[in-house]
Amino acid sequence: MSVSRYQQLAQTLRRQIDAQVWLPGDKLPSLRESCKQSGLSLMTVLQAYQLLESQGDIVSRPQSGYYVAPRQQVRRNHRTPQSLHTAEQIDVNDAIFDILKAAQDPDIVPLGSAFPDPTLFPQPRLARSLASAVRRMSAHSATANLPPGNEELRRCIAQRYAQQGIEVAPDEIVITSGAMESLGLSLQVLTEPGDWVAIESPAFYGALQAIERRQLKAVAIPTDAGEGINLDALEEALETYPIKACWLMANFQNPLGCSLSVEKKQRLVAILQQHNVALIEDDVYAELYFSADRPMPLKMSDHRQQILHCSSFSKCLAPGFRVGWVAAGQYAERIQRLQLMSTLSASVPVQLALADFLQQGGYDTHLRRIRRQLEQRQMAMYHAICSLFPVSVSVVLPDGGYFLWLDLGEQVDAVRLYQRALAKGVSIAPGTLFAVEDRYRHCIRLNTSFEWDSRCEQAIKLLAELVADEVKRAD
Ligand SMILES: Cc1ncc(COP(=O)(O)O)c(C=O)c1O
């Protein structure tokens, strides 16, 4: 059987990928460059790339080009937990506190931290907005900006929803002290102590802590680093337990980095509607996407006003400002009452400063720059991991955010690795932080937001050596 030219080119490229000429995550030569090298037509080269894409060898990133597909080992899928796990009492590990403390120590490379590199943000411009906000503040500002929060800021946020085709009125938005408060208030409004909630496994440890504080029972739904939440398992949970609310991330999940496909998002919302269960959508990383378009939130399909969409400026603009919000729809007023009974309101000058920045500070220009930087830094760390870590380690490359989730293999104890690495000045987040059950003891989450300099490179080298040593010890 004769092989056509595009198939020949695809075979050549696949051989090169197998021989590690191109590593997972590498950008392949552009179509134009490939035409020049091979002497083939643009159409033939495109066909070859599309063939490799259809076979899962490469992936395309709109307006960026073609990349070698992330290394996903079959073994990883075997380890994705399939069964539901329930916890009647949640008791989150003290290690969370230790890791947050380590993030404050300038001598530690904070790869375990959830905070983005602070140098990524437009500090001088934010300082100008803050100074001007303080100058413009009137004697009545403190009371005028009580819940639901500064009107201009809520309007700016509503406009950003509108740009995505999502109808959220400024009155449905409540400004909070970071997403942590909006998520906690949402949980409070939807549940009573002793109720059941569905969460992902693994999940953001802030969710586990909030559930613990509210004395709720949790059903943990298996979630895969490539595919996201297992919807069959979610359906099973909704049929088995009297679940009052779900708390999920559809975009750049923490800690896995995964996002749900459009179809999966639609099915997820349909399942929740069918069971009449409200959703707390944690979407704090949504602005940090690397593809051409912003990923849609589940809120997009919220025709029954059952989704409380929580986000903040902490990851994408101003980490220290502690300003977040919830688009709470019908629950907005009850959330305001709860806030008035607890923290009262988010800081007024900071709300005014953010409104000023969103109106004239060049937010979108900043976002375009930070996305580019984060993508480059993620790629650099990913490459280093692929070339330095034992081949048994698997890692999936997310399309946004700044986390990499590594499955180190059953032989590696991530808690011991954490202790050994910390003793040498590198913090990592062991998988045990992200679940109530002991399922992720062989996994770690790394923060990729830091500049790829020799300090970061040395940290990854050290981790690679420690992992190799752990594997050797177990053999
Ligand atoms: C998934 C997730 N949700 C919420 C938060 C809290 O956000 P904020 O700092 O705005 O309170 C974080 C911070 O790490 C997070 O990772």
Coordinates of C-alpha atoms and ligand atoms in Angstrom, one line a residue, residues 114-115 177-181 183 204-205 249 254 282 284-285 311-315 319 322-324 402-403 445, ligand 1:
A114 CA -0.8 28.6 46.2
F115 CA 0.2 32.2 45.9
S177 CA -12.7 39.7 51.3
G178 CA -11.3 37.4 48.6
A179 CA -12.9 34.3 47.1
M180 CA -12.4 32.5 50.4
E181 CA -15.1 34.6 52.0
L183 CA -17.1 30.6 49.0
F204 CA -8.7 22.7 47.1
Y205 CA -7.9 22.5 50.8
M249 CA -14.1 24.0 39.9
N254 CA -6.7 23.3 42.1
D282 CA -15.0 28.3 42.5
V284 CA -10.5 31.9 40.8
Y285 CA -8.1 30.9 38.0
S311 CA -14.1 34.5 42.1
S312 CA -11.5 37.2 43.1
F313 CA -8.7 39.4 42.0
S314 CA -6.2 37.5 44.2
K315 CA -4.7 35.2 41.5
P319 CA -3.1 39.1 45.7
R322 CA -8.1 40.5 49.4
V323 CA -11.1 41.4 47.1
G324 CA -13.4 38.8 45.7
Y402 CA -0.1 27.8 37.5
F403 CA -0.1 24.4 39.0
R445 CA 1.4 19.9 43.4
Ligands
LIG1 C1 -9.2 27.1 44.2 C2 -9.1 28.3 45.1 N1 -10.2 28.9 45.5 C3 -10.2 30.0 46.3 C4 -9.0 30.5 46.7 C5 -9.0 31.7 47.7 O1 -8.9 32.8 46.9 P1 -8.7 34.3 47.6 O2 -7.3 34.4 47.9 O3 -9.3 35.2 46.7 O4 -9.5 34.2 48.9 C6 -7.8 29.9 46.4 C7 -6.5 30.4 46.8 O5 -5.5 29.7 46.9 C8 -7.8 28.8 45.5 O6 -6.7 28.1 45.1

